[in-house]
Structure formats: structure tokens, C-alpha cells
Coordinates of C-alpha atoms and ligand atoms in Angstrom, one line a residue:
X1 CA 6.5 27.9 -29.9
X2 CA 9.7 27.4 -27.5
X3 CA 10.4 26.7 -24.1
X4 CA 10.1 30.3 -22.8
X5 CA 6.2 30.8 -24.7
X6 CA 5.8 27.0 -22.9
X7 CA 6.4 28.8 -19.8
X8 CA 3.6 31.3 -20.2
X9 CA 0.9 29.0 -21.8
X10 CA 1.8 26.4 -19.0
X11 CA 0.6 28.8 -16.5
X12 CA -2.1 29.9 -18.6
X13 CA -3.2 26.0 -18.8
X14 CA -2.6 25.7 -14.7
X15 CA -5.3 28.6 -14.7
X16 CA -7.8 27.0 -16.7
X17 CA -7.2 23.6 -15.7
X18 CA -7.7 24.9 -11.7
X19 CA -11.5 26.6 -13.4
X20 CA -12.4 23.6 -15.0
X21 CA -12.5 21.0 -12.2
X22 CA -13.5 24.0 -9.9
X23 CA -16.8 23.8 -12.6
X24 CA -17.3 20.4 -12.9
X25 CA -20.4 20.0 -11.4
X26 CA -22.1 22.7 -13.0
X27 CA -21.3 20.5 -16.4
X28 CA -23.1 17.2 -17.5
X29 CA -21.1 14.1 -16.7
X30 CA -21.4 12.8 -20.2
X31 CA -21.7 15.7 -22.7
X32 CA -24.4 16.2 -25.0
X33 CA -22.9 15.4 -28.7
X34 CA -24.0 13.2 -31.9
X35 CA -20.7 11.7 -33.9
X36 CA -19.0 13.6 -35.9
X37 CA -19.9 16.8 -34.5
X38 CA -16.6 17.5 -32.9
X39 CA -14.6 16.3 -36.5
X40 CA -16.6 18.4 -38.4
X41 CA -15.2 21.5 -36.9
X42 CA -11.7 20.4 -37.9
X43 CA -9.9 21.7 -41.4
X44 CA -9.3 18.4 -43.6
X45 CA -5.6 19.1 -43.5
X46 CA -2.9 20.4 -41.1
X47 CA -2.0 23.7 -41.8
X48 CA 1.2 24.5 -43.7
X49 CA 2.2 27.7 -42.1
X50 CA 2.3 28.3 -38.4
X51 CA -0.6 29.3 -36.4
X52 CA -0.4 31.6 -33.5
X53 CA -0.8 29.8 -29.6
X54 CA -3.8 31.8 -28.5
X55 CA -5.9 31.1 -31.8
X56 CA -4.9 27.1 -31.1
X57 CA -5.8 27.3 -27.3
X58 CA -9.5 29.4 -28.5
X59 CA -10.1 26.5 -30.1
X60 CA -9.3 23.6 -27.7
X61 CA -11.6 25.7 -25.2
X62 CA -14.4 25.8 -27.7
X63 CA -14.3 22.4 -29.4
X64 CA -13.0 20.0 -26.6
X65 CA -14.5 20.3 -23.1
X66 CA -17.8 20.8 -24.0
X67 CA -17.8 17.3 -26.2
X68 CA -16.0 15.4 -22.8
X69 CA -17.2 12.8 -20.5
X70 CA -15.2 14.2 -17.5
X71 CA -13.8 11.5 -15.9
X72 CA -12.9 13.4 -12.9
X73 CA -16.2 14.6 -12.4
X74 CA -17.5 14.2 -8.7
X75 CA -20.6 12.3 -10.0
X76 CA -18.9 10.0 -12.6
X77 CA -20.5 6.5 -11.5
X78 CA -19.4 4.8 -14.3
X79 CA -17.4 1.7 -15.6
X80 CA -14.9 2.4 -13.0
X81 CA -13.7 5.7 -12.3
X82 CA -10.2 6.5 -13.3
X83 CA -8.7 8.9 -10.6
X84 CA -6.4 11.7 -10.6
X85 CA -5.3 12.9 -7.7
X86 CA -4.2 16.5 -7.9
X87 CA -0.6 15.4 -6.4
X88 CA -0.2 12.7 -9.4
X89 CA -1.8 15.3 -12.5
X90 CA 1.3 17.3 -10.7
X91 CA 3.9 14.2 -11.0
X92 CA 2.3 13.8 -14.7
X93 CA 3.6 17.3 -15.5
X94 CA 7.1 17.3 -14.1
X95 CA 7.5 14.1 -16.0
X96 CA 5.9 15.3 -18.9
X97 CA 9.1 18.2 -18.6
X98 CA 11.6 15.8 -18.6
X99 CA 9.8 14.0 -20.9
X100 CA 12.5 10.4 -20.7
X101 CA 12.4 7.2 -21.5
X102 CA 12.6 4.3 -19.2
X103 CA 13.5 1.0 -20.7
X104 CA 16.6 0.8 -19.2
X105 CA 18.0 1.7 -16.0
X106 CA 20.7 3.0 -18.1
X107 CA 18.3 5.6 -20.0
X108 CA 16.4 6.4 -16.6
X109 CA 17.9 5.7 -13.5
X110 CA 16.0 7.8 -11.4
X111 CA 12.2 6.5 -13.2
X112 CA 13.8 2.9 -12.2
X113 CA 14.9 2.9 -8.8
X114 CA 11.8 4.6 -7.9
X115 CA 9.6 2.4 -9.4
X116 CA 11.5 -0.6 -7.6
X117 CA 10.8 1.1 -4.5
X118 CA 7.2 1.8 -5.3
X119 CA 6.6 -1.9 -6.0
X120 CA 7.7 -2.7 -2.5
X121 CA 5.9 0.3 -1.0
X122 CA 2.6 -1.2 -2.8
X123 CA 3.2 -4.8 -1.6
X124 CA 3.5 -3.8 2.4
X125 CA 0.6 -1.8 1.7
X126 CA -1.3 -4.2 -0.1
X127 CA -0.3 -6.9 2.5
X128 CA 1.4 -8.8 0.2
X129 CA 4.3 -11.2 0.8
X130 CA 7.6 -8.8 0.9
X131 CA 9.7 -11.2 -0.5
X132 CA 7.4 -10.4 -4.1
X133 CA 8.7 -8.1 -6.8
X134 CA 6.8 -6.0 -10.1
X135 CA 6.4 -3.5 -12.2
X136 CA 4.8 -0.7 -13.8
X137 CA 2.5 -1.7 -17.2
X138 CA 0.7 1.1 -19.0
X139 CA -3.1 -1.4 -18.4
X140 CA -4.2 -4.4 -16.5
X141 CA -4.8 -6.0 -20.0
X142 CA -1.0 -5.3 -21.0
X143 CA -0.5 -7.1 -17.5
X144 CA -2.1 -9.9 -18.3
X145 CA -1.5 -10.8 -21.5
X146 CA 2.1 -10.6 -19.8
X147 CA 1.7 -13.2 -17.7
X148 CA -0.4 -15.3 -20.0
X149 CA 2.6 -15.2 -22.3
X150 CA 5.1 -16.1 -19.2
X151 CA 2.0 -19.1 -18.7
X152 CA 2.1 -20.5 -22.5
X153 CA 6.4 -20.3 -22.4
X154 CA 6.6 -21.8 -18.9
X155 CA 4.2 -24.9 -20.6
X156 CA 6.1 -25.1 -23.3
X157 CA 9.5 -25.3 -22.4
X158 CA 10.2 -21.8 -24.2
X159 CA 9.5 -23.5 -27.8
X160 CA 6.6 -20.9 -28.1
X161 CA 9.0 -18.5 -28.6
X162 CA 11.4 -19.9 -30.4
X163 CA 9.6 -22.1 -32.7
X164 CA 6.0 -21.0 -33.0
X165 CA 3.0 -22.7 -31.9
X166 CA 2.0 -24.8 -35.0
X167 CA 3.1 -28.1 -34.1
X168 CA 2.4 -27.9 -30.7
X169 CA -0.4 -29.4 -28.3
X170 CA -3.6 -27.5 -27.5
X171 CA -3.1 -25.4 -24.7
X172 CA -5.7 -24.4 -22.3
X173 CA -6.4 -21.6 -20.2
X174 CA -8.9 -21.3 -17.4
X175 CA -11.0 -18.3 -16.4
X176 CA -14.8 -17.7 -15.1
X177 CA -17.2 -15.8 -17.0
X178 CA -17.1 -12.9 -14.8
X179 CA -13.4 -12.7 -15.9
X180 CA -12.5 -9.4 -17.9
X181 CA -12.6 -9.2 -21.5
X182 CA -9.1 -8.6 -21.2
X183 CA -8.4 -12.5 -21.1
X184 CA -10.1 -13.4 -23.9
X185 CA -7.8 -10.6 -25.7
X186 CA -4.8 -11.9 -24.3
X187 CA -5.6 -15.5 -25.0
X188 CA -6.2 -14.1 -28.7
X189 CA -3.0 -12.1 -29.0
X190 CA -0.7 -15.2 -27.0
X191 CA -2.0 -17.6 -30.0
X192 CA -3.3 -19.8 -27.7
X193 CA -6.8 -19.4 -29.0
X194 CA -10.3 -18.2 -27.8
X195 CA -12.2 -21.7 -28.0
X196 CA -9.2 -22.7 -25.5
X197 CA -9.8 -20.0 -22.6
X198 CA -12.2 -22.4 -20.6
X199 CA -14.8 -20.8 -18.9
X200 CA -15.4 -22.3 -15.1
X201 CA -18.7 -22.2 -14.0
X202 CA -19.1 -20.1 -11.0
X203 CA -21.0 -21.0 -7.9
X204 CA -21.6 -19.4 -4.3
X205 CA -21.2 -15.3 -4.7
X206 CA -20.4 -15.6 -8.6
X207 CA -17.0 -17.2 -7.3
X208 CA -15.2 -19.7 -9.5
X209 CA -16.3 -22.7 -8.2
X210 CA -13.1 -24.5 -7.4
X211 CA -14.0 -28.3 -7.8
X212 CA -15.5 -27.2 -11.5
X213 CA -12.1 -25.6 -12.0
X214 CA -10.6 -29.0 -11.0
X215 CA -12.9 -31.1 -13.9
X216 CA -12.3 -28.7 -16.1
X217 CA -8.3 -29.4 -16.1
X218 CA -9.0 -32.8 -15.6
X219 CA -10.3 -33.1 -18.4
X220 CA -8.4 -31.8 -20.7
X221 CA -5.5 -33.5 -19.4
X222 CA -7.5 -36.3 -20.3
X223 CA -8.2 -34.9 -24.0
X224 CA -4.9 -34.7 -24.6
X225 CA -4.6 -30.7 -24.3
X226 CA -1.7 -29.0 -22.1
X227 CA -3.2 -26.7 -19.7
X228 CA -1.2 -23.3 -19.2
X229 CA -2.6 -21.9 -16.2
X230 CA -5.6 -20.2 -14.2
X231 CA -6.8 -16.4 -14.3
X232 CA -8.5 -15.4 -11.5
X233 CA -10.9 -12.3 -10.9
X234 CA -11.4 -10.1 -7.6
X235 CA -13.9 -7.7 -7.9
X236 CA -14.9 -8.3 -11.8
X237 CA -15.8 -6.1 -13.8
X238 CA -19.7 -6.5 -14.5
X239 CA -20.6 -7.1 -10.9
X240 CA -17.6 -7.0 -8.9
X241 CA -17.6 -11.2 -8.6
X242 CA -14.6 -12.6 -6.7
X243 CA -12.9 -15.8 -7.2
X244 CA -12.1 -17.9 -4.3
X245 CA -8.6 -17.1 -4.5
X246 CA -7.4 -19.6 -2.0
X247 CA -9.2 -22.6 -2.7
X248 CA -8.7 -22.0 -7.2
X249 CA -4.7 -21.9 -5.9
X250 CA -4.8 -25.2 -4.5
X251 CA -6.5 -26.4 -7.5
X252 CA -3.9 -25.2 -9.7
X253 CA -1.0 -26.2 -7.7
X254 CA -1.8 -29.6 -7.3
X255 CA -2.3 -29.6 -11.4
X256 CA 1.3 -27.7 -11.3
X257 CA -0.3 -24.6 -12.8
X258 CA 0.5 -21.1 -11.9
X259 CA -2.3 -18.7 -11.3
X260 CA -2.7 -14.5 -11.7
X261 CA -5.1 -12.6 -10.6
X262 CA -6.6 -9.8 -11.9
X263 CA -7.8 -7.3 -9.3
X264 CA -7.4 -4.1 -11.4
X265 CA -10.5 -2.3 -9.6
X266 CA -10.5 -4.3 -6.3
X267 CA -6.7 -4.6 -5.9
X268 CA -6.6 -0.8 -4.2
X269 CA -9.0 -1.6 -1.8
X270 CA -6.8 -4.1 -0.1
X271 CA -4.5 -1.5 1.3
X272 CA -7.8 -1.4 3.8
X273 CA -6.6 -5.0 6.2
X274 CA -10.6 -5.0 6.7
X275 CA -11.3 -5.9 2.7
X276 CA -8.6 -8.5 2.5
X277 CA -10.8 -11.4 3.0
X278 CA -12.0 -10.7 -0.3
X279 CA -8.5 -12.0 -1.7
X280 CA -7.5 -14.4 1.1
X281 CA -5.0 -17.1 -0.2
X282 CA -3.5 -14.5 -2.6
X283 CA 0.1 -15.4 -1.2
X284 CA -0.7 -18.3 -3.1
X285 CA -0.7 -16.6 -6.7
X286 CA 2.3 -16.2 -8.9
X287 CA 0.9 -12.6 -10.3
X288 CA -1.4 -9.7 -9.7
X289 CA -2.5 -6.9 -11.1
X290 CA -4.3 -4.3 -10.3
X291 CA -4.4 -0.3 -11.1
X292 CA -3.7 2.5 -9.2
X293 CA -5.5 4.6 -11.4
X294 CA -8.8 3.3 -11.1
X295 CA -9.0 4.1 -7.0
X296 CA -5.6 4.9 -5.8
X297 CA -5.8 8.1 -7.6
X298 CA -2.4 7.6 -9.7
X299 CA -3.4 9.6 -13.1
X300 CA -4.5 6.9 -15.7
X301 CA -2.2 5.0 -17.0
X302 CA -0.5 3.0 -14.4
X303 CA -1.4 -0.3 -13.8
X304 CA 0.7 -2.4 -11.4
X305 CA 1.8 -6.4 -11.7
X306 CA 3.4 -8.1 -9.0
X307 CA 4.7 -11.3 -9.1
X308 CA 6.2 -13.9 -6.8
X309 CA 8.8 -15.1 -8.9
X310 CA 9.4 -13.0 -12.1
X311 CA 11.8 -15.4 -13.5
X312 CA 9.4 -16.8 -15.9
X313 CA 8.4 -13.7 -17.2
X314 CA 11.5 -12.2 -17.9
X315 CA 12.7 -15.2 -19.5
X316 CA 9.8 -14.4 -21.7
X317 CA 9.8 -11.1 -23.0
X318 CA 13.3 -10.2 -22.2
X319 CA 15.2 -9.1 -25.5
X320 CA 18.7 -8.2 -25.7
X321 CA 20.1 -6.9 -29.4
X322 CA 23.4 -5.3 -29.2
X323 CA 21.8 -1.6 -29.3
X324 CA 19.9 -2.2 -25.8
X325 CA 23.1 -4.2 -24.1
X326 CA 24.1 -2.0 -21.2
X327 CA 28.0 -2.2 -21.0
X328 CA 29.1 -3.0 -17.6
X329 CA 25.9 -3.0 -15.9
X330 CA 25.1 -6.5 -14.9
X331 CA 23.6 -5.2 -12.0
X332 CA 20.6 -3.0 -12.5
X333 CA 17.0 -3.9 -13.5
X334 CA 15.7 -3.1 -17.3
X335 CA 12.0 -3.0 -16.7
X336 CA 11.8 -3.3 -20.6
X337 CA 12.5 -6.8 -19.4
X338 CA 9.3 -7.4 -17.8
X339 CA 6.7 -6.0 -19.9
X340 CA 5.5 -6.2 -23.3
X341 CA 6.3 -2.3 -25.0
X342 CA 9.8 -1.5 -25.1
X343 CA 9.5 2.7 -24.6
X344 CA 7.7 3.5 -20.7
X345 CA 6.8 6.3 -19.4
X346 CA 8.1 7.6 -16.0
X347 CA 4.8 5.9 -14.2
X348 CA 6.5 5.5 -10.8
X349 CA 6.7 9.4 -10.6
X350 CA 2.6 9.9 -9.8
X351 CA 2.7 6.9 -7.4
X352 CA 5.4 8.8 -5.2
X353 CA 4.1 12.1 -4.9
X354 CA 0.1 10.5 -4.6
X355 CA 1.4 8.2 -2.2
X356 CA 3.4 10.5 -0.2
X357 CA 0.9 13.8 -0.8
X358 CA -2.3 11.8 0.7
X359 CA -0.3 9.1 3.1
X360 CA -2.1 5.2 3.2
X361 CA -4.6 7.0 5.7
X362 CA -6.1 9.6 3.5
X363 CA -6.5 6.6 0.9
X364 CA -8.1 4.6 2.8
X365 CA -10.2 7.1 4.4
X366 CA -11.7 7.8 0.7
X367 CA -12.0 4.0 -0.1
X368 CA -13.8 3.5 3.2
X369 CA -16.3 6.4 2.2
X370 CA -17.1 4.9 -1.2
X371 CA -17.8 1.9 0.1
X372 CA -20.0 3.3 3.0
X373 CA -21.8 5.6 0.8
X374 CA -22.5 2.6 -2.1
X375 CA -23.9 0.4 0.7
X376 CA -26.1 3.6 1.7
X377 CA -27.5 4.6 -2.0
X378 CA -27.9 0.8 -2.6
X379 CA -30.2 0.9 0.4
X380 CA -32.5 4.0 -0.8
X381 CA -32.4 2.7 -4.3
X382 CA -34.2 -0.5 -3.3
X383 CA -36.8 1.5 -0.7
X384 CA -37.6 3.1 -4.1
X385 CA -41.4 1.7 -5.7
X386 CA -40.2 -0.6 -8.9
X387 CA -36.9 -0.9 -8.2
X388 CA -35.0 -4.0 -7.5
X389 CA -31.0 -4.3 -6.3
X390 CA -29.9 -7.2 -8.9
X391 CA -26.2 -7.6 -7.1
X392 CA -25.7 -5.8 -3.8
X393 CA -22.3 -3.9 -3.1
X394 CA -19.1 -5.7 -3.9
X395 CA -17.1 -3.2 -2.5
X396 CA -18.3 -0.1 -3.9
X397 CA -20.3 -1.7 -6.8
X398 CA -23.6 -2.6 -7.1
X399 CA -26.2 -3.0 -9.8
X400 CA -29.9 -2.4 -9.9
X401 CA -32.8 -2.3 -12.1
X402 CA -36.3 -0.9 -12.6
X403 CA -39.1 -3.1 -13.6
X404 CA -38.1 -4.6 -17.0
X405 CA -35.1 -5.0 -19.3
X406 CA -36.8 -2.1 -21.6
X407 CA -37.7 0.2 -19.1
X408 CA -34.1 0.0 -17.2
X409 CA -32.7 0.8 -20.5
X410 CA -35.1 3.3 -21.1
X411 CA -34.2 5.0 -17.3
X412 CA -30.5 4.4 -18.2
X413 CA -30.5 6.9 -21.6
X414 CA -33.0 9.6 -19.4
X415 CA -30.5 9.5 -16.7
X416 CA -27.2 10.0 -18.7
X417 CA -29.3 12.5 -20.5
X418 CA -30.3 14.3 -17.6
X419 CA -26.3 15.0 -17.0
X420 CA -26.2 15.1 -13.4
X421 CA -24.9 11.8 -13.5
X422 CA -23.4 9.3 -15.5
X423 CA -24.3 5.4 -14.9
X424 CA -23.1 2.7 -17.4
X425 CA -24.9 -1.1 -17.9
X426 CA -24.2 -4.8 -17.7
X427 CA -25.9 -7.8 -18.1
X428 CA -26.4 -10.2 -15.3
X429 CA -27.9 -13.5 -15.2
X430 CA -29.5 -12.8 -19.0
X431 CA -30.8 -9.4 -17.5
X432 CA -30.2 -5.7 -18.0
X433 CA -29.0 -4.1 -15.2
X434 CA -27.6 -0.9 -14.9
X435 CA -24.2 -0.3 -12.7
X436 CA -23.2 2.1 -9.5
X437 CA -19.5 2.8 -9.4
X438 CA -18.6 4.5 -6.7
X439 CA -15.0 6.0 -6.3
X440 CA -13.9 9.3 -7.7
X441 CA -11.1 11.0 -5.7
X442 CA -13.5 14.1 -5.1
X443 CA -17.0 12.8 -4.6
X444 CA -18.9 13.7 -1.9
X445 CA -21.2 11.7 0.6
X446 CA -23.9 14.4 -1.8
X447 CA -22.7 13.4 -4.9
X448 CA -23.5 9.9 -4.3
X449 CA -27.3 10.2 -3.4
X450 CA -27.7 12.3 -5.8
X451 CA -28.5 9.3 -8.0
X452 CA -31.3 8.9 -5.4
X453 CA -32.1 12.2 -6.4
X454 CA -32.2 11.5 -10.0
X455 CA -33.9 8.4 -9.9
X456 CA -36.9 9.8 -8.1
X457 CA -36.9 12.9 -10.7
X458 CA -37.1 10.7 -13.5
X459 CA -39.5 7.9 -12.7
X460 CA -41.6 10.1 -10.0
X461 CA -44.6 10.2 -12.0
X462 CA -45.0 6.8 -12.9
X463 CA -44.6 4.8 -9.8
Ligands
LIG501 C1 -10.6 -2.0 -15.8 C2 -10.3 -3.5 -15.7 C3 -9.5 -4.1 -16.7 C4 -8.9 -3.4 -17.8 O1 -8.0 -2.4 -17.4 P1 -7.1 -1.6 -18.5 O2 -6.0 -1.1 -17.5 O3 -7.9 -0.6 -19.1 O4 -6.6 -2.6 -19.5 C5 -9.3 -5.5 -16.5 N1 -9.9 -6.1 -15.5 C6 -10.7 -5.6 -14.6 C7 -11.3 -6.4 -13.5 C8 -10.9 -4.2 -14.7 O5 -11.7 -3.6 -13.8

């Protein structure tokens, strides 16, 4: 295959790709296939001679979308969505064409200077302080493991790096339980040790609760241990719990820590002034991330980490061997610098043409629905007989269940059977609850109560 038969299958996959979301609807959210199905109708090998395009694109239509959860489908209500917005799949492709590679300004100006100005795009639109700076990570958890690793150098004077952490003092980190799992990976990969992430108790709202965040350090400073720094959570990920950002800051400050916070769902809600309260004091954080793919509508991956001061970071991860030195360049920013892969992707590109395609208004205006509409279902879900909301909307998140752990779970496999929507589960407070996500780019006020629609379907009968 070359360029000019690229050309023609492009168009072709532009066709198809246009049918398939236009059909989305009419498909089950979550497809109906055991494991191995889809491996089983692979040859064992590659094939040694050259197959012909149109035989290789038969087969991608009749193996691959029919075994697909389709994420952009208008009734995906689970985990959190992952959005792409038409303009960014559009972005994706023109960068997938040039196809470059920005660790340095040098091998990308244009992916560079356009991610700088993204990051201070994001920050007036997020509210945040302008005098802040970031980047562009490929996940939240590559973010955060980041600035855990910026946290464990700052602490130790930079001997981490250089001299490994064997002979050093215990270090403690400090999370809540409603924290991501992506802590407890990063405090796994940094060395510093799972039984060493300290898990604050959480009080009004599922908050940390700041004066347990305070004995907690305390504590350990007693014990002997050197305490790294705090994680906080707005919107979590099981129920959409929210640290009191404000009051966890002052805690760490006056213990010297430095704090990030990980608002990888919530964080695109906050270009709405009216949701804000649920991060005030974040001026007051050193780093946050959150990811414009999940409700921004930036194709997956992009996740975003600010920071007020990146010094600390960079001093970090920054790695200069002769081959990367950029002769006469002093100058520029090499976002290798900041984050943990060397290669990156052109991410700033989908940002751009999202942000500029829908403006901050149209945004909003979706992010405003979702929320609206969650508040709405939550409301006929609990008029429902044997139903109960277990946590009521945190934005547009809210979990309920029906009657007992077994027969939640039991509704939760008949519903994603059923196909017309797709719900995932947590637990919360020892009990199974099942999740509402709310936030695709394309859902409709509809597609929402649909659940409603489902829920009465399934369980109508035994009421
Ligand atoms: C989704 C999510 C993550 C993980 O995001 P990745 O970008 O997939 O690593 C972390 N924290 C929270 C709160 C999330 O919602």
C-alpha cells in the first residue's frame, strides 16, 4: 500500500466511519461476545506475502465492530465516558498524517508552541491562576505518578535519583480512600511503597477530612518517617467524592508539603464558574490534573497537568544525553522534560481544533446538560418501587441500587445484556451499587432516561 491507495482507503474509512456513529444506536452499547471469540478468527501467524486492502478492510468490518463496546455511543453511561468530538477525531487524523514526534521543540516546533498556548487557554478557562504553566501526558495516572516522583525528589533532596532509595527514611504519602487507583500505582512504581500511601479517613460528603489528614502527618513525623506530600481527589472515581481542597492545602502547607490534585473527570467541569466551589482553594495546589478526554471531548488520550511551579518536576525527570542536546537553543521548552515517556504525540492538535470548533460556550452548554439530566434520571430512578439512590449526583454521577447486593448485580448483567445501555458498578460503604455516568459528547436529554426506560422493562414484573 502507498500514499496514493492511502488516499482512496482514507476516504473509504471517512465513509464508513460517518455510517458507523450514524448507527450507533441501533447497536448494543457493550457487544455480545465470550473470550476468545474474536482471536479465534485470526490465522496463528502473519502472512508472508501481501494481502490485498479490500480483503484486510472485509475483515476489520466483519471481526471488529461487532465485538466493540462503543465508547462514543450516545447511551454509554459507564466508567466515565471518553469523548471524541468530531473536530478532535479530525485533529487526530491530520496529526496521524504528519505523524511527528514531539520531545523537543526542536523535533516539533509547531506540536510545542501550541501546546504552551493550550495550557494557558485551559488555565483562564479553568479559572486557574494565569501565572501557572503544564503539559500534555498521554493519562491522569502518567500525571500523577509525575508529580509523585517530583514529591519523593523534592523530600529527598534529589538523592532518590541519584542514589536509590535503600538507605533512605520511610517516606509517606497521603491520599483518601476515594482516591484513584492510580495513586497506589504511582506510589508502587516511585518505590515509595504501598503500605506507605496513608489513607485519610474521609468525613462530611466523602471529603478528606482535614484535621485526620493533619494526625495522620503528625504522626509519622513522630515515627520517624518523611512525609512526601498529599494527593487530593475532585470528583473520585467510584462516587465522584471531593476533597476539601482548601482546607487539605492548609494542612499540607503548614507541614511544608506540596499537594496535587487529581480532578481527571471533574477537572472539565470547572470551565462552568458555577461548579468551581467544588475545587475552591485550588490556587493553593502545586499540580492538577485532569483530562480533556473524558468530558471536554479531546479524542482519548490527552490528559492535562498544570502546575504552579514546574521547577521541581523538571528537575526530576529532565534528561539530557548528548543525542537530545539542542545546539543553540537555550530558549525553547522540551516537554520531554516534564513528563515521564520520552516520544509524545502531537496531543495539543485536538485541543485546538475542539476548543476553537465548539467555543467554551458549546462546552459548557453540554456539561450543563449532563449534569441537569443526571439530577433528572436520579430523581425517576428513586420514584421507582425497590429502588434506592446510594450517592446522589456529584456532578453528573450518581449511584443507585435495587433491593440487595445480589439482585443489583443481578439487574446490572440484565441491563448490559439488554444493550440499550451500558452501566458499570462500585462498591460503596461495603455495598454494591451500580454507577450513572453521564457525559458523552452526543447524548441526548432521550438517551439519558432511557435508563429509566430500561429499568422499568427489566424489573416491571417483580415490583
Ligand atoms: C479516569 C480517572 C483516572 C485515570 O485516568 P487515566 O487517564 O486513564 O490514567 C484517574 N483518576 C480519576 C479521578 C479518574 O476519573
Amino acid at each position: 500500500m502507498n500514499h496514493d491507495e492511502l488516499n482512496h482507503w482514507a476516504k473509504r474509512a471517512a465513509d464508513w466511519a460517518r455510517e458507523y456513529h450514524a448507527g450507533l444506536r441501533e447497536r448494543p452499547v457493550r457487544p455480545r461476545v465470550t473470550p476468545g471469540a474474536v482471536a479465534a478468527q485470526l490465522p496463528s501467524a502473519a502472512p508472508e506475502q501481501a494481502e490485498p486492502m479490500e480483503r484486510i478492510f472485509t475483515d476489520f468490518e466483519a471481526i471488529v465492530p461487532g465485538a466493540t463496546t462503543h465508547w462514543q455511543h450516545p447511551r454509554f453511561f459507564a466508567y466515565f465516558p471518553a469523548n471524541a468530538s468530531p473536530a478532535s477525531m479530525l485533529a487526530e487524523q491530520l496529526a496521524n498524517a504528519m505523524a511527528g514526534q514531539g520531545m523537543l521543540w526542536q523535533t516539533a516546533p509547531a506540536a510545542t508552541e501550541i501546546e504552551g498556548v493550550m495550557i494557558r487557554w485551559l488555565l483562564s478557562a479553568l479559572g486557574l491562576p494565569g501565572t501557572w504553566t503544564g503539559t500534555i501526558h498521554d493519562s491522569a495516572t502518567t500525571a500523577t505518578l509525575s508529580a509523585v516522583l517530583a514529591m519523593r525528589e523534592a523530600a529527598l533532596d534529589w538523592q532518590g535519583n541519584a542514589a536509590g532509595l535503600s538507605g533512605q527514611r520511610r517516606l509517606r504519602l497521603y491520599a483518601s480512600a476515594e482516591t484513584h487507583s492510580s495513586v497506589d500505582k504511582a506510589v508502587r512504581i516511585a518505590g515509595i511503597g504501598q503500605e506507605n500511601l496513608v489513607k485519610v479517613a474521609t468525613g462530611a460528603g466523602h471529603g478528606m477530612d482535614p484535621q485526620a489528614l493533619d494526625a495522620a502527618i503528625r504522626s509519622d513525623i513522630g515515627a520517624g518517617f518523611l512525609p512526601v506530600g498529599v494527593v487530593l481527589c475532585v470528583g473520585g472515581t467510584g462516587i465522584g467524592a471531593c476533597d476539601p481542597v482548601g482546607a487539605c492545602v492548609d494542612v499540607a502547607k503548614a507541614h511544608g508539603l506540596p499537594v496535587h490534585v487529581d480532578a481527571a473527570w471533574a477537572g472539565s467541569a470547572m470551565i462552568c464558574p458555577e461548579f468551581r466551589s467544588l475545587w475552591s482553594g485550588i490556587e493553593g495546589a502545586d499540580s492538577v490534573v485532569f483530562n480533556p478526554h473524558k468530558w471536554l471531548g479531546a479524542q482519548f488520550d490527552c490528559a492535562v497537568q498544570v502546575l504552579a511551579d514546574p521547577a521541581d518536576q523538571l528537575r526530576t525527570l529532565t534528561m539530557k544525553p548528548d543525542y537530545l542536546k539542542t545546539l543553540g537553543q537555550a530558549q525553547v521548552t522540551d516537554y520531554n522534560d516534564w513528563t515521564v515517556p520520552l516520544g509524545r504525540r502531537f496531543r495539543a492538535l485536538k485541543l485546538w481544533f475542539t476548543l476553537r470548533a465548539y467555543g467554551l460556550e458549546g462546552l459548557r452548554e453540554r456539561i450543563r446538560n449532563h449534569v441537569a439530566w443526571a439530577r433528572e434520571l436520579s430523581e425517576a430512578v428513586a420514584a421507582l418501587p425497590g429502588f434506592e439512590i446510594v450517592t446522589g449526583p456529584a456532578l453528573s454521577l450518581f449511584t443507585f441500587r435495587y433491593r440487595s447486593d445480589a439482585e443489583t448485580e443481578a439487574l446490572l448483567r440484565r441491563i448490559n445484556d439488554d444493550g440499550r445501555v451500558y452501566l458499570t458498578q462500585t462498591r460503596h460503604a461495603g455495598r454494591f451499587v451500580i454507577r450513572v455516568s453521564v457525559g458523552q459528547f452526543d447524548c441526548t436529554r432521550e438517551d439519558v432516561m432511557t435508563v429509566e426506560e430500561v429499568l422499568r422493562d427489566l424489573v416491571g414484573g417483580e415490583a
